[in-house]
C-alpha cells in the first residue's frame, strides 16, 4: 500500500528535484513582463467595476472617465517611484527588505504583515473575478460561485504543490493576448461609438454624496496599483544589469496596464455602462460594442487566463515572502523549508486555505472583497516610499558630485510626493471603505503583526536559552546512567530491547512493567523468575489503569534520589509495512514517549521490531533497487 501511495504521490506532485538542478532563471524585459506583470494588468478585469459601483452610489457615472484619468495619474506616479525603488534595491525582499533596513525591524514587520494580507486578498479577488466572468458567459453557473471559486483555488494549489514552473512562452501569449484583445475592443468601440452618448450624473456638484462617491471611486480604483510590489521583487530574476532591466520592466508593465485600464473605462463611459447591471464591466462593454457571443467568449477567455496567471504568481510571491519572514524568525521556521519538489508547501497551503475561506465567507462577491483589498498594499507602499526618502537622503549626504546630488535630490522629491499620495489614498480607503470591510484587513494586519512579534520573541528567548556560555556545563558527563526497559510481556521485541540496553552498559539496569491487569503481571513475574535475564523486574501499581503516570512518577523518583543521573528508557515498538497496520499498534507507547520527553534528564530510545509485513516490504524495495541498478 505504501508503494502505491508513493507512486500516486509521484504522479500528483512529481518526482523530487535535486538542489543543484533548481537554478535561478534570469529573464530579459519582454519575457519578464508576463511573468511578473500579470498581477498589475489583471486588475483591468475588475478595477472598472469597483469605480462604477462607487460612482453609482452618488449618481455620478458621468465622471467615470475623469476618475479613471486620476487613477492612471496615481499609477504612473507610483510606477516611476517604484522604478527608482528597484534600481536602488534589485533584490527579492523588495518592500519588506527596504523598509526593514531603512526604517527598522518593527516597520519592516508591519510592511511584511501588510503584504501577506494583501497577497491572500489578491488571490481571493482574482478568483472572484474569474467566477464573475464564468457566471456571466455561463448563466447556469450562477448560485455556484463559491464552489467554482474554491475549485479554481484547488487547481492552483495542486499545480503549486507540484512545483510546475512558469511556461514563459505561454504567459507571453496570455499577457500580450489580453492587451491585443483590449486594444481591438477599444478600436472597435471608437468606430461604433457614433450613436452612443456618455451618461451624466444627477447629483449636485459639491454635495456630500458626490464627494463620497468620488472619494470611494478613487479608493476603489486604487486596486490598479496593487500588483506593483510583485514587480518590485523581480530584480534578481532579470539579466544584468538587474536594477536597470527590472526598472524598465516595471515601467513598461505599469504603462501597459494604465493604457488597458483607461481603454475599458472609456468604453464604460462612452457606452453608458452605469453599474446597475450585473456582470464584469469589461464584458458588458464587449457586449455593448460588438454584441456577438463569440467575441464575448474571446474576451472572457483572455480575462480568465490573465487572472489565473496573476493569482498563480501570487502563490509564489506569498510563499517566497513567508519564507523570508520565517528566516528572520517572524514566522515558524518550517515555512522557510522547501520540500523535495523545491516548493514551500506550508506557504502554499496557508494562502490557499485563507483565500478559500475569504471566497466562502464573501460568497465570491468581487465588490465586497475589493473594499478589503487595498489596505495592505498601500500600507506597504507608503512605508516603502518613506524608506526610499531616507535612503536617498543618506545617499545625498555621501555623494561628492554636485550633479549626482541634484539627481538624487530630484528622486527624493519624487518619493516624497509618492509617499504623500499613497498615504492620502490609504486614508481615503480606510475611512470610506471602513464599514464595508476595510476594518477586516486592518484587524488582520494588526493581528498578524502581534503574532509575528510573539513568534520573534519566542525564537529570541530560545536562542538565548540554547546559546553556549563561557561557564557552560552542558557537555558534562552524568554521574551515572540508569537504564529502564519497559516490558508488557516477554516476547521477541522485549528481548531485543533488553539486549540493546545491556549493550549500553548502564551503571544500573532494570525492567519495568505496569500492573494494569494483576493476573497478567503475576504471569509475567512467574515467567521472569523461570528465566535468567540478568536484570530485575520492577512492577508498578496502577490504581486507575494508567500506563504513563506510574512510569513517569517512578522516573521522577529516581531523579529525586540521584539528581545527576541520566535515565534512559527503552520502549519496544513495532515497525509495520501496511498503512492500516499503523492504526493497530504503538499508540500507547507513542503517548508514553511524548510524556517522558517532558521529564528533564531523560532519554527515550525507541527499539524497533520489524513485523513480517515490514520485512517483506524492505525485501521488495531492496530487490527493486537492485533491478534498477
Coordinates of C-alpha atoms in Angstrom, one line a residue:
X1 CA 0.0 0.0 0.0
X2 CA 2.8 2.4 0.9
X3 CA 4.4 1.7 -2.6
X4 CA 1.1 2.6 -4.2
X5 CA 0.8 5.8 -2.2
X6 CA 4.3 6.8 -3.1
X7 CA 3.6 6.1 -6.8
X8 CA 0.4 8.1 -6.5
X9 CA 2.3 11.0 -4.8
X10 CA 4.8 10.9 -7.7
X11 CA 2.1 11.2 -10.3
X12 CA 0.3 14.0 -8.5
X13 CA 3.1 16.1 -7.1
X14 CA 6.0 14.9 -9.3
X15 CA 9.4 13.4 -8.5
X16 CA 12.0 15.0 -6.3
X17 CA 14.1 17.9 -7.7
X18 CA 17.8 17.9 -6.9
X19 CA 19.1 21.0 -5.3
X20 CA 21.8 21.5 -7.9
X21 CA 19.3 21.4 -10.8
X22 CA 17.0 24.1 -9.4
X23 CA 19.0 27.1 -10.6
X24 CA 17.6 30.6 -10.8
X25 CA 16.4 31.7 -14.3
X26 CA 17.1 35.2 -15.5
X27 CA 14.9 36.9 -18.0
X28 CA 15.0 39.9 -20.4
X29 CA 12.3 42.5 -20.2
X30 CA 10.0 41.1 -22.9
X31 CA 9.9 37.8 -21.0
X32 CA 9.8 39.2 -17.5
X33 CA 6.8 41.4 -18.4
X34 CA 4.2 38.5 -18.5
X35 CA 5.9 36.6 -15.6
X36 CA 5.8 39.5 -13.1
X37 CA 3.4 41.9 -14.7
X38 CA 0.3 39.7 -14.8
X39 CA -0.9 41.0 -11.4
X40 CA -0.8 44.6 -12.4
X41 CA -2.5 44.0 -15.8
X42 CA -5.1 41.6 -14.4
X43 CA -6.7 44.4 -12.3
X44 CA -8.1 45.8 -15.5
X45 CA -10.7 43.0 -15.3
X46 CA -12.2 44.3 -12.0
X47 CA -11.0 47.8 -11.2
X48 CA -13.6 49.5 -13.5
X49 CA -16.3 47.5 -11.7
X50 CA -15.2 49.0 -8.4
X51 CA -15.1 52.6 -9.8
X52 CA -18.6 52.3 -11.3
X53 CA -20.0 50.8 -8.1
X54 CA -18.7 53.7 -6.1
X55 CA -19.9 56.4 -8.5
X56 CA -23.3 54.7 -8.9
X57 CA -24.0 55.3 -5.2
X58 CA -23.7 59.1 -5.8
X59 CA -25.3 59.1 -9.2
X60 CA -22.0 60.3 -10.8
X61 CA -21.4 57.7 -13.5
X62 CA -20.7 60.5 -16.0
X63 CA -17.4 61.1 -14.1
X64 CA -16.2 57.6 -14.8
X65 CA -13.6 58.7 -17.4
X66 CA -12.2 61.5 -15.2
X67 CA -11.9 59.2 -12.2
X68 CA -10.1 56.8 -14.5
X69 CA -7.7 59.5 -15.5
X70 CA -7.0 60.2 -11.9
X71 CA -6.3 56.6 -11.2
X72 CA -3.9 56.5 -14.2
X73 CA -2.1 59.5 -12.8
X74 CA -1.6 57.7 -9.5
X75 CA -0.4 54.6 -11.3
X76 CA 2.2 56.5 -13.3
X77 CA 3.5 58.4 -10.3
X78 CA 3.9 55.2 -8.3
X79 CA 5.3 53.4 -11.4
X80 CA 8.2 56.0 -11.6
X81 CA 8.7 55.9 -7.9
X82 CA 9.0 52.1 -7.9
X83 CA 11.3 52.1 -10.8
X84 CA 13.6 54.2 -8.5
X85 CA 13.0 51.6 -5.8
X86 CA 14.0 48.6 -7.8
X87 CA 17.0 50.4 -9.4
X88 CA 18.3 51.1 -5.9
X89 CA 17.4 47.7 -4.4
X90 CA 17.0 45.0 -7.0
X91 CA 16.5 42.1 -4.6
X92 CA 13.7 39.8 -3.8
X93 CA 13.0 41.2 -0.4
X94 CA 11.5 44.3 -2.1
X95 CA 9.3 46.5 0.1
X96 CA 9.8 44.3 3.2
X97 CA 13.6 44.4 3.0
X98 CA 13.8 48.0 2.1
X99 CA 11.6 49.1 5.0
X100 CA 13.4 46.8 7.4
X101 CA 16.8 48.1 6.5
X102 CA 15.9 51.8 6.3
X103 CA 13.2 52.3 9.0
X104 CA 13.9 49.4 11.4
X105 CA 12.7 45.9 12.1
X106 CA 9.4 47.0 13.6
X107 CA 8.4 48.9 10.5
X108 CA 9.6 46.1 8.3
X109 CA 7.4 43.7 10.3
X110 CA 4.4 45.9 9.6
X111 CA 5.3 46.0 5.9
X112 CA 5.7 42.2 5.8
X113 CA 2.4 41.7 7.5
X114 CA 0.6 44.1 5.2
X115 CA 1.9 42.4 2.2
X116 CA 0.9 38.9 3.4
X117 CA -2.6 40.1 3.9
X118 CA -2.6 41.8 0.5
X119 CA -1.5 38.6 -1.2
X120 CA -4.2 36.3 0.0
X121 CA -6.8 39.1 -0.7
X122 CA -5.2 39.3 -4.2
X123 CA -5.9 35.6 -4.7
X124 CA -9.4 35.9 -3.4
X125 CA -10.2 39.0 -5.6
X126 CA -8.7 37.4 -8.7
X127 CA -10.6 34.2 -8.3
X128 CA -13.8 36.1 -7.6
X129 CA -13.3 38.0 -10.8
X130 CA -12.8 34.6 -12.6
X131 CA -16.1 33.4 -11.1
X132 CA -17.8 36.6 -12.2
X133 CA -16.7 36.1 -15.8
X134 CA -17.7 32.4 -15.8
X135 CA -21.2 33.1 -14.5
X136 CA -21.6 36.0 -17.0
X137 CA -20.9 33.8 -20.0
X138 CA -22.5 30.6 -18.5
X139 CA -25.6 31.8 -16.6
X140 CA -26.3 28.3 -15.5
X141 CA -23.3 28.5 -13.1
X142 CA -25.0 31.3 -11.0
X143 CA -25.5 30.2 -7.5
X144 CA -22.4 28.0 -7.6
X145 CA -19.9 30.9 -7.2
X146 CA -18.4 29.5 -4.0
X147 CA -17.9 26.1 -5.5
X148 CA -16.3 27.5 -8.7
X149 CA -14.0 29.8 -6.7
X150 CA -12.8 27.1 -4.3
X151 CA -12.4 24.7 -7.2
X152 CA -10.2 27.2 -9.1
X153 CA -8.1 27.7 -5.9
X154 CA -7.8 23.9 -5.6
X155 CA -6.4 23.7 -9.1
X156 CA -3.9 26.4 -8.4
X157 CA -2.9 24.7 -5.1
X158 CA -2.2 21.3 -6.8
X159 CA -0.2 23.0 -9.6
X160 CA 1.8 25.0 -7.0
X161 CA 2.4 21.9 -4.8
X162 CA 3.6 20.0 -7.9
X163 CA 6.2 22.8 -8.4
X164 CA 5.4 23.4 -12.0
X165 CA 7.4 26.4 -13.2
X166 CA 6.1 29.2 -15.4
X167 CA 6.0 28.4 -19.1
X168 CA 7.3 31.8 -20.2
X169 CA 6.0 31.4 -23.7
X170 CA 2.5 30.6 -22.5
X171 CA 2.5 33.6 -20.2
X172 CA 3.8 35.7 -23.0
X173 CA 0.8 34.7 -25.1
X174 CA -1.6 35.3 -22.2
X175 CA -0.2 38.8 -21.3
X176 CA 0.1 40.2 -24.8
X177 CA -3.0 38.4 -25.9
X178 CA -5.1 40.3 -23.3
X179 CA -3.5 43.6 -24.4
X180 CA -4.4 42.8 -28.0
X181 CA -8.0 41.9 -27.1
X182 CA -8.4 45.2 -25.2
X183 CA -6.8 47.2 -28.0
X184 CA -9.1 45.6 -30.6
X185 CA -12.1 46.2 -28.4
X186 CA -11.1 49.8 -27.9
X187 CA -10.6 50.4 -31.6
X188 CA -14.0 48.8 -32.5
X189 CA -15.5 50.9 -29.7
X190 CA -14.3 54.1 -31.3
X191 CA -15.6 53.0 -34.7
X192 CA -19.0 52.0 -33.4
X193 CA -19.5 54.9 -31.0
X194 CA -21.4 57.3 -33.3
X195 CA -24.8 56.8 -31.7
X196 CA -23.6 56.4 -28.1
X197 CA -23.7 59.2 -25.6
X198 CA -21.9 59.5 -22.3
X199 CA -24.0 59.4 -19.2
X200 CA -24.3 62.4 -16.9
X201 CA -24.6 62.4 -13.1
X202 CA -27.7 63.6 -11.4
X203 CA -26.4 64.7 -8.1
X204 CA -25.4 68.3 -7.3
X205 CA -21.7 69.1 -7.6
X206 CA -20.1 69.6 -4.2
X207 CA -22.8 67.7 -2.3
X208 CA -21.7 65.3 0.4
X209 CA -22.9 62.2 -1.6
X210 CA -21.0 63.4 -4.6
X211 CA -17.8 63.9 -2.6
X212 CA -18.2 60.4 -1.0
X213 CA -18.8 58.9 -4.5
X214 CA -15.6 60.5 -5.9
X215 CA -13.5 59.5 -2.8
X216 CA -14.9 56.0 -2.9
X217 CA -14.2 55.7 -6.6
X218 CA -10.6 56.8 -6.3
X219 CA -10.2 54.4 -3.3
X220 CA -11.7 51.5 -5.3
X221 CA -9.7 52.4 -8.5
X222 CA -6.5 52.2 -6.5
X223 CA -6.7 48.4 -6.8
X224 CA -4.9 49.0 -10.2
X225 CA -1.7 49.6 -8.2
X226 CA -1.8 46.5 -6.0
X227 CA 0.4 44.3 -8.3
X228 CA 3.3 46.7 -8.3
X229 CA 5.2 45.2 -5.4
X230 CA 5.4 41.9 -7.2
X231 CA 7.2 43.7 -10.0
X232 CA 9.5 45.4 -7.5
X233 CA 10.6 42.0 -6.1
X234 CA 11.6 40.7 -9.6
X235 CA 15.1 42.3 -9.6
X236 CA 17.1 39.0 -9.0
X237 CA 15.3 37.3 -11.9
X238 CA 16.4 39.8 -14.6
X239 CA 19.6 39.6 -16.6
X240 CA 22.3 42.1 -15.7
X241 CA 22.2 45.0 -15.2
X242 CA 19.4 43.8 -12.9
X243 CA 18.3 47.2 -11.5
X244 CA 18.0 48.9 -14.8
X245 CA 16.2 46.0 -16.5
X246 CA 13.8 45.5 -13.6
X247 CA 13.0 49.2 -13.5
X248 CA 12.3 49.1 -17.3
X249 CA 10.1 46.1 -16.9
X250 CA 8.1 47.8 -14.1
X251 CA 7.6 51.0 -16.0
X252 CA 6.5 49.2 -19.2
X253 CA 4.1 47.0 -17.2
X254 CA 2.6 50.0 -15.5
X255 CA 2.2 51.9 -18.7
X256 CA 0.6 48.9 -20.4
X257 CA -1.8 48.3 -17.5
X258 CA -2.7 52.0 -17.4
X259 CA -3.5 52.0 -21.2
X260 CA -5.7 48.9 -21.0
X261 CA -7.5 50.3 -17.9
X262 CA -8.3 53.7 -19.4
X263 CA -9.5 51.9 -22.6
X264 CA -12.0 49.9 -20.6
X265 CA -13.0 52.9 -18.5
X266 CA -13.5 54.9 -21.7
X267 CA -15.7 52.2 -23.2
X268 CA -17.8 52.1 -20.0
X269 CA -18.2 55.9 -20.1
X270 CA -18.9 56.2 -23.8
X271 CA -21.4 53.3 -23.9
X272 CA -23.3 54.4 -20.8
X273 CA -22.5 51.4 -18.7
X274 CA -24.0 52.6 -15.4
X275 CA -23.0 49.9 -12.9
X276 CA -26.6 48.8 -12.2
X277 CA -26.4 45.7 -14.4
X278 CA -24.7 42.6 -13.0
X279 CA -21.6 41.3 -14.6
X280 CA -18.0 42.4 -15.3
X281 CA -17.8 45.9 -16.8
X282 CA -15.3 44.6 -19.4
X283 CA -17.8 42.0 -20.7
X284 CA -20.6 44.5 -20.5
X285 CA -18.5 46.8 -22.7
X286 CA -17.8 44.0 -25.1
X287 CA -21.5 43.2 -25.4
X288 CA -22.3 46.8 -26.0
X289 CA -19.6 47.3 -28.7
X290 CA -20.0 44.0 -30.6
X291 CA -23.0 42.1 -29.3
X292 CA -21.5 38.9 -30.6
X293 CA -21.4 35.8 -28.4
X294 CA -18.2 34.6 -30.0
X295 CA -16.4 38.0 -29.2
X296 CA -17.8 37.8 -25.7
X297 CA -16.3 34.4 -25.2
X298 CA -13.0 35.5 -26.6
X299 CA -12.7 38.4 -24.2
X300 CA -13.8 36.2 -21.3
X301 CA -11.2 33.5 -22.1
X302 CA -8.4 36.2 -22.3
X303 CA -9.6 37.7 -19.0
X304 CA -9.8 34.3 -17.2
X305 CA -6.3 33.3 -18.4
X306 CA -4.7 36.5 -17.2
X307 CA -6.5 36.4 -13.8
X308 CA -5.4 32.8 -13.3
X309 CA -1.8 33.7 -14.2
X310 CA -1.9 36.6 -11.8
X311 CA -3.3 34.6 -8.9
X312 CA -0.9 31.7 -9.5
X313 CA 2.0 34.2 -9.4
X314 CA 0.8 35.4 -6.0
X315 CA 1.1 31.9 -4.7
X316 CA 4.8 32.0 -5.5
X317 CA 5.3 35.5 -4.1
X318 CA 3.4 34.7 -0.9
X319 CA 5.5 31.6 -0.2
X320 CA 8.7 33.5 -1.0
X321 CA 7.9 36.4 1.4
X322 CA 6.7 33.9 4.0
X323 CA 10.0 32.0 3.8
X324 CA 12.0 35.3 4.1
X325 CA 9.9 36.2 7.2
X326 CA 10.5 32.7 8.6
X327 CA 14.3 33.1 8.1
X328 CA 14.1 36.3 10.0
X329 CA 12.3 34.4 12.8
X330 CA 8.9 36.2 12.4
X331 CA 7.1 33.1 11.2
X332 CA 7.5 29.3 12.0
X333 CA 10.8 28.1 10.7
X334 CA 9.0 25.3 8.7
X335 CA 7.8 27.9 6.2
X336 CA 11.4 28.6 5.2
X337 CA 12.0 24.9 4.2
X338 CA 11.4 23.8 0.7
X339 CA 10.2 20.2 0.1
X340 CA 11.6 17.6 -2.3
X341 CA 10.0 19.4 -5.3
X342 CA 11.6 22.7 -4.2
X343 CA 8.2 24.0 -3.1
X344 CA 7.5 25.9 0.1
X345 CA 4.5 23.7 0.8
X346 CA 3.5 25.4 4.1
X347 CA 3.1 28.8 2.4
X348 CA 1.1 27.3 -0.5
X349 CA -1.4 25.6 1.9
X350 CA -1.7 28.8 4.0
X351 CA -2.5 31.1 1.1
X352 CA -4.9 28.5 -0.4
X353 CA -6.7 28.0 2.9
X354 CA -7.1 31.7 3.7
X355 CA -8.1 32.7 0.2
X356 CA -10.7 29.9 0.1
X357 CA -12.1 31.0 3.4
X358 CA -12.5 34.5 2.0
X359 CA -14.3 33.2 -1.0
X360 CA -16.7 31.1 1.1
X361 CA -17.4 33.9 3.6
X362 CA -17.9 36.6 0.9
X363 CA -19.8 34.4 -1.4
X364 CA -17.2 35.2 -4.1
X365 CA -18.7 38.8 -4.3
X366 CA -16.0 40.8 -6.0
X367 CA -17.1 44.2 -4.8
X368 CA -17.2 43.0 -1.2
X369 CA -13.6 41.8 -1.4
X370 CA -12.3 44.9 -3.1
X371 CA -13.3 47.0 -0.1
X372 CA -10.9 45.0 2.0
X373 CA -8.2 44.6 -0.7
X374 CA -6.3 47.9 -1.0
X375 CA -5.4 48.4 2.7
X376 CA -2.4 46.0 2.8
X377 CA -0.9 47.0 -0.5
X378 CA -1.0 50.8 0.2
X379 CA 0.3 50.4 3.8
X380 CA 3.4 48.7 2.3
X381 CA 3.6 51.3 -0.5
X382 CA 3.6 54.2 2.0
X383 CA 6.3 52.6 4.2
X384 CA 8.5 51.8 1.1
X385 CA 8.3 55.3 -0.2
X386 CA 9.2 56.8 3.2
X387 CA 12.1 54.3 3.4
X388 CA 13.3 55.5 -0.1
X389 CA 13.2 59.1 1.1
X390 CA 15.5 58.2 4.0
X391 CA 17.7 56.0 1.7
X392 CA 18.2 58.8 -0.8
X393 CA 18.7 61.4 1.9
X394 CA 21.6 59.4 3.2
X395 CA 22.9 59.0 -0.4
X396 CA 22.8 62.8 -1.0
X397 CA 25.0 63.4 2.0
X398 CA 27.5 60.8 0.9
X399 CA 27.7 61.9 -2.7
X400 CA 30.5 64.3 -3.7
X401 CA 29.4 65.2 -7.2
X402 CA 27.0 68.2 -7.4
X403 CA 25.3 66.8 -10.5
X404 CA 24.6 63.5 -8.9
X405 CA 23.4 65.2 -5.7
X406 CA 20.9 67.1 -7.7
X407 CA 19.7 63.9 -9.4
X408 CA 19.4 62.2 -6.1
X409 CA 17.5 65.1 -4.6
X410 CA 15.1 65.1 -7.6
X411 CA 14.4 61.4 -7.0
X412 CA 13.9 62.1 -3.3
X413 CA 11.2 64.7 -4.2
X414 CA 9.5 62.0 -6.4
X415 CA 9.4 59.7 -3.4
X416 CA 8.1 62.4 -1.1
X417 CA 5.2 63.1 -3.5
X418 CA 4.6 59.3 -4.0
X419 CA 4.5 58.7 -0.2
X420 CA 2.1 61.6 0.3
X421 CA -0.3 60.5 -2.5
X422 CA -0.2 56.9 -1.3
X423 CA -0.9 57.9 2.3
X424 CA -3.8 60.0 1.1
X425 CA -5.2 57.1 -0.8
X426 CA -4.7 54.8 2.2
X427 CA -6.6 57.2 4.4
X428 CA -9.4 57.6 1.9
X429 CA -9.7 53.8 1.6
X430 CA -9.6 53.3 5.3
X431 CA -12.3 55.9 6.0
X432 CA -14.7 55.4 3.1
X433 CA -14.4 51.6 3.0
X434 CA -14.1 51.1 6.7
X435 CA -17.6 49.9 7.3
X436 CA -17.7 48.0 4.0
X437 CA -14.8 45.6 5.1
X438 CA -11.6 47.7 5.3
X439 CA -11.7 47.1 9.0
X440 CA -11.3 43.4 8.4
X441 CA -8.0 44.0 6.6
X442 CA -6.8 46.4 9.3
X443 CA -7.6 43.9 12.0
X444 CA -5.8 41.1 10.1
X445 CA -2.7 43.2 9.7
X446 CA -2.6 44.2 13.4
X447 CA -3.2 40.6 14.5
X448 CA -0.5 39.3 12.2
X449 CA 2.0 41.9 13.5
X450 CA 1.2 40.9 17.1
X451 CA 1.5 37.2 16.2
X452 CA 4.8 37.7 14.4
X453 CA 6.2 39.7 17.3
X454 CA 5.3 36.9 19.7
X455 CA 7.0 34.3 17.4
X456 CA 10.1 36.5 17.1
X457 CA 10.2 36.9 20.9
X458 CA 9.9 33.1 21.4
X459 CA 12.8 32.5 19.0
X460 CA 14.9 35.1 20.7
X461 CA 14.3 33.5 24.1
X462 CA 15.0 30.1 22.6
X463 CA 18.3 31.3 21.1
X464 CA 19.3 32.8 24.5
X465 CA 18.3 29.6 26.2
X466 CA 20.4 27.3 24.0
X467 CA 23.4 29.5 23.4
X468 CA 26.8 28.4 24.7
X469 CA 28.2 30.5 27.6
X470 CA 31.8 30.6 29.0
X471 CA 30.8 28.7 32.1
X472 CA 28.5 26.3 30.2
X473 CA 28.4 22.7 31.5
X474 CA 26.0 21.2 29.0
X475 CA 28.7 18.7 27.9
X476 CA 29.4 17.5 31.5
X477 CA 29.0 13.7 31.7
X478 CA 26.3 12.4 34.1
X479 CA 27.5 10.8 37.2
X480 CA 25.8 7.6 36.1
X481 CA 23.3 6.2 33.7
X482 CA 20.2 4.3 34.7
X483 CA 18.6 2.1 32.1
X484 CA 14.9 1.1 32.2
X485 CA 13.3 -1.3 29.7
X486 CA 9.6 -1.1 29.5
X487 CA 8.1 -4.6 29.3
X488 CA 4.5 -5.5 28.9
X489 CA 5.1 -9.2 28.1
X490 CA 8.0 -11.5 27.3
X491 CA 8.3 -11.7 23.6
X492 CA 11.0 -11.1 20.9
X493 CA 10.6 -7.3 20.8
X494 CA 11.1 -7.1 24.6
X495 CA 14.1 -9.4 24.4
X496 CA 15.6 -7.2 21.7
X497 CA 15.1 -4.1 23.8
X498 CA 16.8 -5.7 26.8
X499 CA 19.7 -6.8 24.6
X500 CA 20.2 -3.2 23.4
X501 CA 20.0 -1.9 26.9
X502 CA 22.6 -4.4 28.1
X503 CA 25.0 -3.4 25.2
X504 CA 24.9 0.2 26.5
X505 CA 26.5 -1.0 29.9
X506 CA 24.5 1.2 32.2
X507 CA 25.5 1.6 35.8
X508 CA 22.1 0.2 36.7
X509 CA 19.7 -1.6 34.6
X510 CA 16.2 -2.9 35.3
X511 CA 13.0 -3.8 33.6
X512 CA 9.7 -2.1 34.5
X513 CA 6.1 -3.2 33.9
X514 CA 2.9 -1.6 34.9
X515 CA 0.3 -3.9 36.5
X516 CA -2.8 -2.8 34.5
X517 CA -4.3 -6.3 35.0
X518 CA -3.0 -8.1 38.1
X519 CA -3.2 -11.5 36.6
X520 CA -1.1 -10.5 33.6
X521 CA 1.5 -9.0 36.0
X522 CA 1.6 -12.2 38.1
X523 CA 2.1 -14.3 35.0
X524 CA 4.9 -12.1 33.8
X525 CA 6.6 -12.3 37.2
X526 CA 6.5 -16.2 37.2
X527 CA 7.9 -16.4 33.7
X528 CA 10.6 -13.8 34.6
X529 CA 11.6 -15.9 37.6
X530 CA 12.0 -19.0 35.4
X531 CA 14.4 -17.2 33.0
X532 CA 17.7 -15.8 33.9
X533 CA 17.5 -12.4 32.1
X534 CA 20.3 -10.6 34.0
X535 CA 18.1 -7.7 35.4
X536 CA 15.4 -7.3 38.0
X537 CA 11.8 -6.7 37.1
X538 CA 10.0 -3.8 38.8
X539 CA 6.2 -4.0 39.0
X540 CA 4.4 -0.6 39.3
X541 CA 0.9 -0.5 40.6
X542 CA -1.7 1.5 38.6
X543 CA -4.9 2.2 40.5
X544 CA -6.7 3.8 37.5
X545 CA -5.3 1.5 34.7
X546 CA -3.0 4.3 33.6
X547 CA 0.3 3.3 31.8
X548 CA 2.1 6.6 31.7
X549 CA 1.5 8.0 35.2
X550 CA 3.2 5.3 37.2
X551 CA 6.2 5.2 34.8
X552 CA 6.7 8.9 34.9
X553 CA 6.4 9.0 38.7
X554 CA 8.9 6.2 39.0
X555 CA 11.4 8.0 36.8
X556 CA 11.0 11.2 38.8
X557 CA 11.7 9.3 42.0
X558 CA 15.0 8.1 40.5
X559 CA 15.9 11.7 39.8
X560 CA 15.0 12.8 43.3
X561 CA 17.3 10.1 44.7
X562 CA 20.2 10.9 42.3
X563 CA 19.7 14.3 40.5
X564 CA 22.9 14.0 38.5
X565 CA 22.0 10.6 37.0
X566 CA 20.7 10.3 33.4
X567 CA 17.8 7.8 32.9
X568 CA 17.5 6.0 29.5
X569 CA 14.1 4.5 28.9
X570 CA 13.9 1.8 26.2
X571 CA 10.5 1.4 24.6
X572 CA 9.9 -1.6 22.2
X573 CA 7.9 -0.5 19.1
X574 CA 6.6 -2.3 16.0
X575 CA 7.5 -1.3 12.5
X576 CA 4.7 -2.2 10.1
X577 CA 4.6 -2.5 6.3
X578 CA 1.0 -1.6 5.6
X579 CA -0.6 1.8 6.3
X580 CA -3.6 0.4 8.1
X581 CA -1.5 -1.6 10.5
X582 CA -0.3 1.7 12.0
X583 CA -3.8 2.2 13.4
X584 CA -3.4 -1.1 15.3
X585 CA 0.0 -0.7 17.0
X586 CA 2.2 1.6 19.1
X587 CA -0.5 4.1 20.2
X588 CA 0.2 3.5 24.0
X589 CA 4.0 3.6 23.5
X590 CA 3.8 6.8 21.4
X591 CA 1.8 8.6 24.1
X592 CA 4.2 7.4 26.8
X593 CA 7.2 8.6 24.8
X594 CA 5.7 12.0 24.4
X595 CA 5.0 12.2 28.2
X596 CA 8.6 11.1 29.1
X597 CA 10.1 13.8 26.9
X598 CA 8.7 16.3 29.3
X599 CA 10.8 14.9 32.2
X600 CA 14.3 16.5 32.5
X601 CA 17.4 14.3 32.1
X602 CA 15.5 11.5 30.4
X603 CA 16.5 9.9 27.1
X604 CA 13.8 7.9 25.3
X605 CA 15.0 5.2 23.0
X606 CA 12.5 3.5 20.6
X607 CA 13.7 0.0 19.9
X608 CA 12.2 -1.1 16.6
X609 CA 10.9 -4.6 15.8
X610 CA 10.0 -5.2 12.1
X611 CA 6.9 -7.3 11.7
X612 CA 6.6 -9.7 8.7
X613 CA 4.8 -7.1 6.5
X614 CA 7.7 -4.6 7.1
X615 CA 10.3 -7.3 6.4
X616 CA 8.5 -8.2 3.1
X617 CA 8.3 -4.6 2.1
X618 CA 12.0 -4.0 2.9
X619 CA 12.9 -7.0 0.8
X620 CA 10.8 -5.8 -2.1
X621 CA 12.4 -2.4 -2.0
X622 CA 15.9 -3.9 -2.0
X623 CA 15.0 -6.2 -4.9
X624 CA 13.5 -3.3 -6.8
X625 CA 16.6 -1.2 -6.2
X626 CA 18.9 -3.9 -7.4
X627 CA 16.8 -4.4 -10.6
X628 CA 17.0 -0.6 -11.4
X629 CA 20.8 -0.6 -10.7

